[in-house]
Amino acid sequence: MNLDTSKGTGNPIDRVEGKLKVTGMAKYASEFKVKNLVYAQGINSTIAKGRITGIDTAEAEAQPGVLAVITYKNAERLAQYDKDLHPLSTTSIQPVLQSDQVHYYGEYVGLVVAETFEQAQYAARLLKYTYSQETPDIDFEDSKGKAYTPTEQSDYSRGNVAEGLAEADVTLDETYITPIEHHHPMELHAIIGSWNGGNVQAYASQQMIDNAATTIADTFQIDKKNVRVMSPYVGGGFGSKLAAKQHVILALMASKAINRPVQLTVSRNQMFTNTNLRQRNEQRIKIGAKSDGTLTALSHDTLSHTSTYEQYQEACGTVTKMLYKTPNNSVTHRLMPMNLQTPFAMRAPGEATGSFALESAMDEMAFKLNMDPIAFRIKNDTQVDPSNGKPFSSRLLNECLRLGAKEFGWENRPQKPASKSEGNWLVGYGVSAASRRAPYMKTSAKVILELKNDTVWATLQMDATDIGTGSYTILAQTVSEYLDIPVEQVDVELGDSEYPVTPGSGGSWGAASFANGARAACEQALKDLKDKAGETAATTTVALMKAAQLSTLEAEGTAEPDEEYKAHSVFSFGANFTEVWVDKDTGVFRIKRMLNVASCGKILNPKTAFGQIIGGCVMGAGMAIAERTEVEPNFGNFITRSFADYHVPVNLDMANIDVVYLPEEDKIANKMGIKGIGELGITSVAASIANAVFNATGKRMRDLPLTPEKMIVKKEEAA
Ligand code: MOS
């Protein structure tokens, strides 16, 4: 690795925006100073199903400072919205306060706007709603009878699973459950929105700027040219900020009504009900294999819930279609309408949850076959994606497993469950394979060069976002590399819809897409310089600018997937190894160590990449051992409404996490050889932990989270 930190990708430089963040200079959505700003407070329904029969606003409206109370009675009628169940997309018209109907507990039923935040909060408490209440559909078992095939159906099959199972020497049929989870980025969802007579300006915490502008334009039926969205810093999103949610529309609706800029911050409590969730999934896996471990069949049936008015499905079966070679495979997905808010993409949607089921089941099968779980996976490896017949652009899964086994000391794993202990602790090792799509999307960027005192300064502009992942840093490195100037001479400006369009941050496509977009802009700038310089011996950017007699130059470039990319299946791969210690008597357990081996193309910055992977591992551990949103069974409210009861792992729960990258540049994926890393870390961590718990205790954990009471080994079980 080139350790010259002055320029280029591949170097572990510190975050270029780090100082701004730790000194509080980096501004987040709700921190911008806007003249004449007023504050809004959303009101939440206190029933899960029914309709509003009365609203008494008089007392709230009479309070000092109160400027408006908006309910379905006086709210602007928004663009036509299809009330029938329909697939949810990331850009859709966002209706809010459009009728007296209540679809879930906590749905927005009003908005109070006041001169100060405190006045808005106080007045909000004085609003009186009466409802006609119906019994909500909030019970998972009761709702199963209503399960349906989604409109955008994702069912898939090849061969014949029943025949494949009949041919097998060993079979498995098990169901794996993941509970409702919430995203909860540290930065609350927020907007400062100004209607401005139809020239909308919004500081909003969003992952995808262009997408947010489209949603605003479509919802209010205005020209997107008149919508400016800015999101220079985002304090985490994890999928919850992919789409502009209802608070964005509420703030702009209020601003339009009172003709002043409106700040609306979604509280931590409201983030349980108003900014989406990951739904509970029940995943049934069937596997058939010959006694030598050759897979004969694999199926994956997922049952989850959606709201009563939108369809969202998490593609849990994605991994099962492509990860292992088997002639017989099927994947289905069914949804149940329930009086809960519409679920939405949460960190590695499909893979994180799907891999828990598949990789737990693979571990169970290996045990039944009396095979090492690594050998079982390697036996069923494939270099061609069996779901579409395309070769993988690169697939180093076996290498990840082998290298991980060596580094982790897999040979010390107890062969027999519950056979190794340290004092009162049972010790176990677990492994799982990870695969995550590595998308690459059309991305534009602009670079502005300035020659001052014999030095070239570059400014890169794109509407990309940095959601805490390191986009600013890797883009500064990319520009530095392609223009051959020190990274200190590069300024990166992101998160503004006035800049060239990118796909934004999501789906692990950010680094590959943004960096190649920046590369394309730099290559265009150099080409323009060479054209203008004519015949010259100049090779450096400084010399070219001088030869071209230019003090400034602006160039735009666009990068997009080519035919080579489309002809391949492009995934990142990895393997996760975990050692757990479980107390024999109390079930208390510790994740002692974790090793994540990642094969995700060129590493642009080992430091920010490390942050991505260990962040993913901690999030995967959260999914495995802590996170769970509980629904109150009578009223449909969530019982878990703060970090006091919605648990996430703390340092004590986690041990050292080591990360190893396989050296690789995947030039089929894109010109720079980059593949997604953001969501690879979380993928399959939960299975790795559950598999380690089985190895330690002999207890198979199919129902997350793995809380201590589930671990307790009964005397007869231990015997
Ligand atoms: Mo990700 S769930 O696409 O932010």
mmCIF file of N, CA, C and O in Angstrom, residues 196-278:
data_model
loop_
_atom_site.group_PDB
_atom_site.id
_atom_site.type_symbol
_atom_site.label_atom_id
_atom_site.label_comp_id
_atom_site.label_asym_id
_atom_site.label_seq_id
_atom_site.Cartn_x
_atom_site.Cartn_y
_atom_site.Cartn_z
ATOM 1 N N ASN A 196 -41.298 30.244 0.275
ATOM 2 C CA ASN A 196 -40.742 31.322 -0.553
ATOM 3 C C ASN A 196 -41.546 31.611 -1.812
ATOM 4 O O ASN A 196 -40.958 31.781 -2.884
ATOM 5 N N GLY A 197 -42.848 31.625 -1.710
ATOM 6 C CA GLY A 197 -43.671 31.921 -2.892
ATOM 7 C C GLY A 197 -43.482 30.905 -4.011
ATOM 8 O O GLY A 197 -43.632 31.226 -5.189
ATOM 9 N N GLY A 198 -43.138 29.694 -3.649
ATOM 10 C CA GLY A 198 -43.006 28.649 -4.679
ATOM 11 C C GLY A 198 -41.569 28.378 -5.071
ATOM 12 O O GLY A 198 -41.295 27.461 -5.841
ATOM 13 N N ASN A 199 -40.612 29.163 -4.539
ATOM 14 C CA ASN A 199 -39.193 28.861 -4.727
ATOM 15 C C ASN A 199 -38.696 28.166 -3.465
ATOM 16 O O ASN A 199 -38.078 28.776 -2.604
ATOM 17 N N VAL A 200 -38.979 26.896 -3.398
ATOM 18 C CA VAL A 200 -38.765 26.150 -2.164
ATOM 19 C C VAL A 200 -37.287 26.003 -1.839
ATOM 20 O O VAL A 200 -36.465 25.730 -2.720
ATOM 21 N N GLN A 201 -36.985 26.212 -0.556
ATOM 22 C CA GLN A 201 -35.625 25.963 -0.082
ATOM 23 C C GLN A 201 -35.720 25.104 1.169
ATOM 24 O O GLN A 201 -36.473 25.434 2.077
ATOM 25 N N ALA A 202 -35.000 24.004 1.188
ATOM 26 C CA ALA A 202 -35.090 23.106 2.341
ATOM 27 C C ALA A 202 -33.723 22.633 2.784
ATOM 28 O O ALA A 202 -32.967 22.062 1.998
ATOM 29 N N TYR A 203 -33.386 22.917 4.042
ATOM 30 C CA TYR A 203 -32.254 22.237 4.682
ATOM 31 C C TYR A 203 -32.874 21.000 5.309
ATOM 32 O O TYR A 203 -33.710 21.135 6.215
ATOM 33 N N ALA A 204 -32.540 19.849 4.804
ATOM 34 C CA ALA A 204 -33.207 18.644 5.301
ATOM 35 C C ALA A 204 -32.204 17.513 5.409
ATOM 36 O O ALA A 204 -31.310 17.377 4.571
ATOM 37 N N SER A 205 -32.338 16.726 6.448
ATOM 38 C CA SER A 205 -31.409 15.614 6.658
ATOM 39 C C SER A 205 -31.845 14.446 5.786
ATOM 40 O O SER A 205 -32.727 13.677 6.155
ATOM 41 N N GLN A 206 -31.259 14.355 4.600
ATOM 42 C CA GLN A 206 -31.665 13.357 3.609
ATOM 43 C C GLN A 206 -30.441 12.651 3.036
ATOM 44 O O GLN A 206 -29.393 13.258 2.848
ATOM 45 N N GLN A 207 -30.614 11.395 2.683
ATOM 46 C CA GLN A 207 -29.519 10.640 2.067
ATOM 47 C C GLN A 207 -29.424 10.905 0.561
ATOM 48 O O GLN A 207 -28.361 10.786 -0.027
ATOM 49 N N MET A 208 -30.577 11.209 -0.068
ATOM 50 C CA MET A 208 -30.604 11.352 -1.527
ATOM 51 C C MET A 208 -31.251 12.692 -1.886
ATOM 52 O O MET A 208 -32.458 12.854 -1.791
ATOM 53 N N ILE A 209 -30.410 13.648 -2.276
ATOM 54 C CA ILE A 209 -30.859 15.017 -2.494
ATOM 55 C C ILE A 209 -31.836 15.133 -3.661
ATOM 56 O O ILE A 209 -32.896 15.754 -3.559
ATOM 57 N N ASP A 210 -31.473 14.546 -4.791
ATOM 58 C CA ASP A 210 -32.301 14.684 -5.987
ATOM 59 C C ASP A 210 -33.666 14.024 -5.761
ATOM 60 O O ASP A 210 -34.708 14.523 -6.188
ATOM 61 N N ASN A 211 -33.634 12.909 -5.058
ATOM 62 C CA ASN A 211 -34.842 12.182 -4.732
ATOM 63 C C ASN A 211 -35.760 13.027 -3.844
ATOM 64 O O ASN A 211 -36.979 13.078 -4.052
ATOM 65 N N ALA A 212 -35.177 13.723 -2.873
ATOM 66 C CA ALA A 212 -35.975 14.573 -1.977
ATOM 67 C C ALA A 212 -36.614 15.707 -2.767
ATOM 68 O O ALA A 212 -37.787 16.041 -2.574
ATOM 69 N N ALA A 213 -35.840 16.300 -3.694
ATOM 70 C CA ALA A 213 -36.371 17.401 -4.515
ATOM 71 C C ALA A 213 -37.541 16.898 -5.367
ATOM 72 O O ALA A 213 -38.554 17.590 -5.521
ATOM 73 N N THR A 214 -37.418 15.701 -5.904
ATOM 74 C CA THR A 214 -38.492 15.126 -6.724
ATOM 75 C C THR A 214 -39.748 14.908 -5.888
ATOM 76 O O THR A 214 -40.859 15.222 -6.324
ATOM 77 N N THR A 215 -39.568 14.367 -4.683
ATOM 78 C CA THR A 215 -40.724 14.108 -3.817
ATOM 79 C C THR A 215 -41.458 15.408 -3.487
ATOM 80 O O THR A 215 -42.686 15.475 -3.535
ATOM 81 N N ILE A 216 -40.686 16.446 -3.168
ATOM 82 C CA ILE A 216 -41.305 17.739 -2.831
ATOM 83 C C ILE A 216 -42.053 18.290 -4.052
ATOM 84 O O ILE A 216 -43.210 18.702 -3.961
ATOM 85 N N ALA A 217 -41.396 18.254 -5.212
ATOM 86 C CA ALA A 217 -42.014 18.788 -6.432
ATOM 87 C C ALA A 217 -43.283 18.012 -6.783
ATOM 88 O O ALA A 217 -44.321 18.605 -7.094
ATOM 89 N N ASP A 218 -43.222 16.698 -6.701
ATOM 90 C CA ASP A 218 -44.390 15.871 -7.052
ATOM 91 C C ASP A 218 -45.544 16.067 -6.071
ATOM 92 O O ASP A 218 -46.708 16.096 -6.459
ATOM 93 N N THR A 219 -45.197 16.168 -4.794
ATOM 94 C CA THR A 219 -46.252 16.282 -3.786
ATOM 95 C C THR A 219 -46.987 17.612 -3.909
ATOM 96 O O THR A 219 -48.204 17.671 -3.794
ATOM 97 N N PHE A 220 -46.222 18.683 -4.154
ATOM 98 C CA PHE A 220 -46.866 20.003 -4.261
ATOM 99 C C PHE A 220 -47.175 20.395 -5.703
ATOM 100 O O PHE A 220 -47.679 21.476 -5.949
ATOM 101 N N GLN A 221 -46.859 19.495 -6.630
ATOM 102 C CA GLN A 221 -47.119 19.746 -8.061
ATOM 103 C C GLN A 221 -46.486 21.063 -8.518
ATOM 104 O O GLN A 221 -47.141 21.937 -9.076
ATOM 105 N N ILE A 222 -45.190 21.191 -8.223
ATOM 106 C CA ILE A 222 -44.447 22.352 -8.710
ATOM 107 C C ILE A 222 -43.258 21.853 -9.526
ATOM 108 O O ILE A 222 -42.920 20.668 -9.496
ATOM 109 N N ASP A 223 -42.629 22.748 -10.252
ATOM 110 C CA ASP A 223 -41.490 22.391 -11.087
ATOM 111 C C ASP A 223 -40.278 22.109 -10.186
ATOM 112 O O ASP A 223 -39.964 22.906 -9.298
ATOM 113 N N LYS A 224 -39.609 20.985 -10.446
ATOM 114 C CA LYS A 224 -38.452 20.619 -9.632
ATOM 115 C C LYS A 224 -37.350 21.686 -9.693
ATOM 116 O O LYS A 224 -36.555 21.819 -8.747
ATOM 117 N N LYS A 225 -37.318 22.431 -10.783
ATOM 118 C CA LYS A 225 -36.318 23.514 -10.899
ATOM 119 C C LYS A 225 -36.453 24.520 -9.761
ATOM 120 O O LYS A 225 -35.507 25.213 -9.420
ATOM 121 N N ASN A 226 -37.664 24.605 -9.206
ATOM 122 C CA ASN A 226 -37.913 25.585 -8.143
ATOM 123 C C ASN A 226 -37.729 25.011 -6.744
ATOM 124 O O ASN A 226 -38.169 25.607 -5.772
ATOM 125 N N VAL A 227 -37.122 23.857 -6.683
ATOM 126 C CA VAL A 227 -36.904 23.230 -5.373
ATOM 127 C C VAL A 227 -35.408 23.085 -5.126
ATOM 128 O O VAL A 227 -34.696 22.476 -5.927
ATOM 129 N N ARG A 228 -34.942 23.670 -4.039
ATOM 130 C CA ARG A 228 -33.532 23.490 -3.666
ATOM 131 C C ARG A 228 -33.468 22.750 -2.326
ATOM 132 O O ARG A 228 -34.057 23.193 -1.340
ATOM 133 N N VAL A 229 -32.763 21.641 -2.325
ATOM 134 C CA VAL A 229 -32.595 20.855 -1.100
ATOM 135 C C VAL A 229 -31.117 20.846 -0.741
ATOM 136 O O VAL A 229 -30.269 20.635 -1.619
ATOM 137 N N MET A 230 -30.818 21.102 0.530
ATOM 138 C CA MET A 230 -29.422 21.107 0.985
ATOM 139 C C MET A 230 -29.245 20.215 2.210
ATOM 140 O O MET A 230 -30.051 20.269 3.132
ATOM 141 N N SER A 231 -28.215 19.434 2.148
ATOM 142 C CA SER A 231 -27.952 18.483 3.226
ATOM 143 C C SER A 231 -26.449 18.235 3.294
ATOM 144 O O SER A 231 -25.976 17.158 2.967
ATOM 145 N N PRO A 232 -25.686 19.265 3.706
ATOM 146 C CA PRO A 232 -24.229 19.118 3.644
ATOM 147 C C PRO A 232 -23.681 18.075 4.605
ATOM 148 O O PRO A 232 -22.674 17.442 4.308
ATOM 149 N N TYR A 233 -24.328 17.910 5.745
ATOM 150 C CA TYR A 233 -23.896 16.881 6.705
ATOM 151 C C TYR A 233 -25.125 16.117 7.165
ATOM 152 O O TYR A 233 -26.183 16.703 7.385
ATOM 153 N N VAL A 234 -24.982 14.822 7.270
ATOM 154 C CA VAL A 234 -26.083 13.976 7.724
ATOM 155 C C VAL A 234 -25.548 13.068 8.832
ATOM 156 O O VAL A 234 -24.568 12.354 8.626
ATOM 157 N N GLY A 235 -26.185 13.147 9.984
ATOM 158 C CA GLY A 235 -25.712 12.355 11.126
ATOM 159 C C GLY A 235 -26.294 10.959 11.144
ATOM 160 O O GLY A 235 -26.966 10.554 12.073
ATOM 161 N N GLY A 236 -26.049 10.225 10.077
ATOM 162 C CA GLY A 236 -26.533 8.849 9.967
ATOM 163 C C GLY A 236 -27.924 8.782 9.359
ATOM 164 O O GLY A 236 -28.717 9.726 9.445
ATOM 165 N N GLY A 237 -28.187 7.685 8.691
ATOM 166 C CA GLY A 237 -29.498 7.513 8.051
ATOM 167 C C GLY A 237 -29.944 6.068 8.103
ATOM 168 O O GLY A 237 -31.058 5.769 8.477
ATOM 169 N N PHE A 238 -29.052 5.166 7.680
ATOM 170 C CA PHE A 238 -29.296 3.714 7.694
ATOM 171 C C PHE A 238 -30.517 3.307 6.878
ATOM 172 O O PHE A 238 -31.118 2.265 7.124
ATOM 173 N N GLY A 239 -30.912 4.161 5.932
ATOM 174 C CA GLY A 239 -32.073 3.871 5.096
ATOM 175 C C GLY A 239 -33.270 4.724 5.471
ATOM 176 O O GLY A 239 -34.114 5.008 4.641
ATOM 177 N N SER A 240 -33.336 5.168 6.725
ATOM 178 C CA SER A 240 -34.528 5.918 7.152
ATOM 179 C C SER A 240 -34.598 7.287 6.471
ATOM 180 O O SER A 240 -35.665 7.874 6.386
ATOM 181 N N LYS A 241 -33.451 7.786 5.985
ATOM 182 C CA LYS A 241 -33.457 9.095 5.320
ATOM 183 C C LYS A 241 -33.320 8.985 3.803
ATOM 184 O O LYS A 241 -32.989 9.962 3.130
ATOM 185 N N LEU A 242 -33.542 7.774 3.264
ATOM 186 C CA LEU A 242 -33.479 7.618 1.800
ATOM 187 C C LEU A 242 -34.563 8.456 1.136
ATOM 188 O O LEU A 242 -34.332 9.091 0.106
ATOM 189 N N ALA A 243 -35.762 8.427 1.690
ATOM 190 C CA ALA A 243 -36.894 9.149 1.109
ATOM 191 C C ALA A 243 -37.231 10.349 1.987
ATOM 192 O O ALA A 243 -36.963 10.344 3.188
ATOM 193 N N ALA A 244 -37.798 11.387 1.359
ATOM 194 C CA ALA A 244 -38.274 12.542 2.133
ATOM 195 C C ALA A 244 -39.599 12.134 2.771
ATOM 196 O O ALA A 244 -40.553 11.819 2.072
ATOM 197 N N LYS A 245 -39.632 12.138 4.077
ATOM 198 C CA LYS A 245 -40.810 11.649 4.792
ATOM 199 C C LYS A 245 -41.812 12.768 5.037
ATOM 200 O O LYS A 245 -41.608 13.910 4.680
ATOM 201 N N GLN A 246 -42.877 12.415 5.739
ATOM 202 C CA GLN A 246 -43.997 13.351 5.874
ATOM 203 C C GLN A 246 -43.648 14.658 6.589
ATOM 204 O O GLN A 246 -44.245 15.689 6.291
ATOM 205 N N HIS A 247 -42.676 14.627 7.488
ATOM 206 C CA HIS A 247 -42.338 15.878 8.181
ATOM 207 C C HIS A 247 -41.807 16.924 7.204
ATOM 208 O O HIS A 247 -41.974 18.122 7.427
ATOM 209 N N VAL A 248 -41.181 16.453 6.127
ATOM 210 C CA VAL A 248 -40.669 17.389 5.107
ATOM 211 C C VAL A 248 -41.852 18.114 4.461
ATOM 212 O O VAL A 248 -41.833 19.338 4.269
ATOM 213 N N ILE A 249 -42.891 17.339 4.151
ATOM 214 C CA ILE A 249 -44.081 17.917 3.522
ATOM 215 C C ILE A 249 -44.838 18.810 4.504
ATOM 216 O O ILE A 249 -45.268 19.919 4.159
ATOM 217 N N LEU A 250 -44.937 18.361 5.761
ATOM 218 C CA LEU A 250 -45.643 19.158 6.782
ATOM 219 C C LEU A 250 -45.000 20.533 6.956
ATOM 220 O O LEU A 250 -45.693 21.544 7.023
ATOM 221 N N ALA A 251 -43.671 20.561 7.038
ATOM 222 C CA ALA A 251 -42.974 21.827 7.259
ATOM 223 C C ALA A 251 -43.215 22.779 6.090
ATOM 224 O O ALA A 251 -43.458 23.982 6.284
ATOM 225 N N LEU A 252 -43.168 22.245 4.880
ATOM 226 C CA LEU A 252 -43.361 23.110 3.704
ATOM 227 C C LEU A 252 -44.827 23.542 3.578
ATOM 228 O O LEU A 252 -45.118 24.669 3.165
ATOM 229 N N MET A 253 -45.726 22.657 3.946
ATOM 230 C CA MET A 253 -47.149 22.997 3.934
ATOM 231 C C MET A 253 -47.403 24.172 4.890
ATOM 232 O O MET A 253 -48.116 25.129 4.574
ATOM 233 N N ALA A 254 -46.767 24.093 6.072
ATOM 234 C CA ALA A 254 -46.927 25.156 7.069
ATOM 235 C C ALA A 254 -46.285 26.451 6.591
ATOM 236 O O ALA A 254 -46.857 27.536 6.729
ATOM 237 N N SER A 255 -45.101 26.331 5.986
ATOM 238 C CA SER A 255 -44.409 27.523 5.510
ATOM 239 C C SER A 255 -45.227 28.230 4.432
ATOM 240 O O SER A 255 -45.326 29.459 4.394
ATOM 241 N N LYS A 256 -45.842 27.433 3.592
ATOM 242 C CA LYS A 256 -46.690 27.988 2.524
ATOM 243 C C LYS A 256 -47.904 28.704 3.140
ATOM 244 O O LYS A 256 -48.295 29.784 2.698
ATOM 245 N N ALA A 257 -48.452 28.116 4.220
ATOM 246 C CA ALA A 257 -49.652 28.683 4.838
ATOM 247 C C ALA A 257 -49.361 29.995 5.553
ATOM 248 O O ALA A 257 -50.166 30.922 5.512
ATOM 249 N N ILE A 258 -48.224 30.092 6.217
ATOM 250 C CA ILE A 258 -47.973 31.301 7.024
ATOM 251 C C ILE A 258 -46.890 32.185 6.438
ATOM 252 O O ILE A 258 -46.576 33.231 6.988
ATOM 253 N N ASN A 259 -46.312 31.751 5.333
ATOM 254 C CA ASN A 259 -45.332 32.567 4.626
ATOM 255 C C ASN A 259 -44.082 32.889 5.451
ATOM 256 O O ASN A 259 -43.549 34.000 5.391
ATOM 257 N N ARG A 260 -43.642 31.918 6.247
ATOM 258 C CA ARG A 260 -42.373 32.072 6.979
ATOM 259 C C ARG A 260 -41.652 30.728 6.960
ATOM 260 O O ARG A 260 -42.273 29.684 6.827
ATOM 261 N N PRO A 261 -40.324 30.745 7.095
ATOM 262 C CA PRO A 261 -39.598 29.472 7.154
ATOM 263 C C PRO A 261 -39.943 28.707 8.432
ATOM 264 O O PRO A 261 -40.100 29.317 9.490
ATOM 265 N N VAL A 262 -40.058 27.397 8.292
ATOM 266 C CA VAL A 262 -40.510 26.561 9.409
ATOM 267 C C VAL A 262 -39.484 25.475 9.715
ATOM 268 O O VAL A 262 -39.018 24.784 8.809
ATOM 269 N N GLN A 263 -39.148 25.360 10.983
ATOM 270 C CA GLN A 263 -38.287 24.251 11.403
ATOM 271 C C GLN A 263 -39.139 23.162 12.026
ATOM 272 O O GLN A 263 -39.975 23.426 12.891
ATOM 273 N N LEU A 264 -38.918 21.936 11.558
ATOM 274 C CA LEU A 264 -39.639 20.801 12.143
ATOM 275 C C LEU A 264 -38.629 19.695 12.413
ATOM 276 O O LEU A 264 -37.998 19.167 11.490
ATOM 277 N N THR A 265 -38.449 19.394 13.681
ATOM 278 C CA THR A 265 -37.543 18.313 14.082
ATOM 279 C C THR A 265 -38.390 17.175 14.631
ATOM 280 O O THR A 265 -39.266 17.402 15.460
ATOM 281 N N VAL A 266 -38.122 15.989 14.127
ATOM 282 C CA VAL A 266 -38.848 14.804 14.587
ATOM 283 C C VAL A 266 -38.169 14.346 15.871
ATOM 284 O O VAL A 266 -36.948 14.154 15.889
ATOM 285 N N SER A 267 -38.930 14.200 16.950
ATOM 286 C CA SER A 267 -38.298 13.825 18.224
ATOM 287 C C SER A 267 -37.881 12.357 18.197
ATOM 288 O O SER A 267 -38.342 11.587 17.357
ATOM 289 N N ARG A 268 -37.024 11.978 19.132
ATOM 290 C CA ARG A 268 -36.580 10.576 19.222
ATOM 291 C C ARG A 268 -37.797 9.670 19.387
ATOM 292 O O ARG A 268 -37.900 8.619 18.757
ATOM 293 N N ASN A 269 -38.731 10.104 20.220
ATOM 294 C CA ASN A 269 -39.948 9.332 20.443
ATOM 295 C C ASN A 269 -40.747 9.180 19.135
ATOM 296 O O ASN A 269 -41.214 8.092 18.795
ATOM 297 N N GLN A 270 -40.854 10.269 18.375
ATOM 298 C CA GLN A 270 -41.593 10.221 17.102
ATOM 299 C C GLN A 270 -40.863 9.396 16.049
ATOM 300 O O GLN A 270 -41.474 8.910 15.103
ATOM 301 N N MET A 271 -39.558 9.255 16.205
ATOM 302 C CA MET A 271 -38.828 8.459 15.210
ATOM 303 C C MET A 271 -39.210 6.975 15.267
ATOM 304 O O MET A 271 -38.899 6.223 14.359
ATOM 305 N N PHE A 272 -39.924 6.570 16.317
ATOM 306 C CA PHE A 272 -40.448 5.199 16.327
ATOM 307 C C PHE A 272 -41.674 5.062 15.416
ATOM 308 O O PHE A 272 -41.922 3.999 14.872
ATOM 309 N N THR A 273 -42.449 6.152 15.316
ATOM 310 C CA THR A 273 -43.721 6.025 14.595
ATOM 311 C C THR A 273 -43.756 6.761 13.264
ATOM 312 O O THR A 273 -44.622 6.490 12.439
ATOM 313 N N ASN A 274 -42.854 7.724 13.033
ATOM 314 C CA ASN A 274 -43.018 8.582 11.867
ATOM 315 C C ASN A 274 -41.877 8.552 10.856
ATOM 316 O O ASN A 274 -41.897 9.327 9.893
ATOM 317 N N THR A 275 -40.885 7.723 11.068
ATOM 318 C CA THR A 275 -39.795 7.690 10.089
ATOM 319 C C THR A 275 -39.417 6.254 9.711
ATOM 320 O O THR A 275 -38.258 5.958 9.440
ATOM 321 N N ASN A 276 -40.404 5.397 9.681
ATOM 322 C CA ASN A 276 -40.253 4.013 9.225
ATOM 323 C C ASN A 276 -39.530 3.086 10.203
ATOM 324 O O ASN A 276 -39.011 3.520 11.222
ATOM 325 N N LEU A 277 -39.552 1.832 9.843
ATOM 326 C CA LEU A 277 -39.003 0.777 10.687
ATOM 327 C C LEU A 277 -38.636 -0.392 9.785
ATOM 328 O O LEU A 277 -38.977 -0.404 8.606
ATOM 329 N N ARG A 278 -37.908 -1.355 10.362
ATOM 330 C CA ARG A 278 -37.740 -2.631 9.658
ATOM 331 C C ARG A 278 -38.783 -3.577 10.243
ATOM 332 O O ARG A 278 -38.880 -3.724 11.458
#
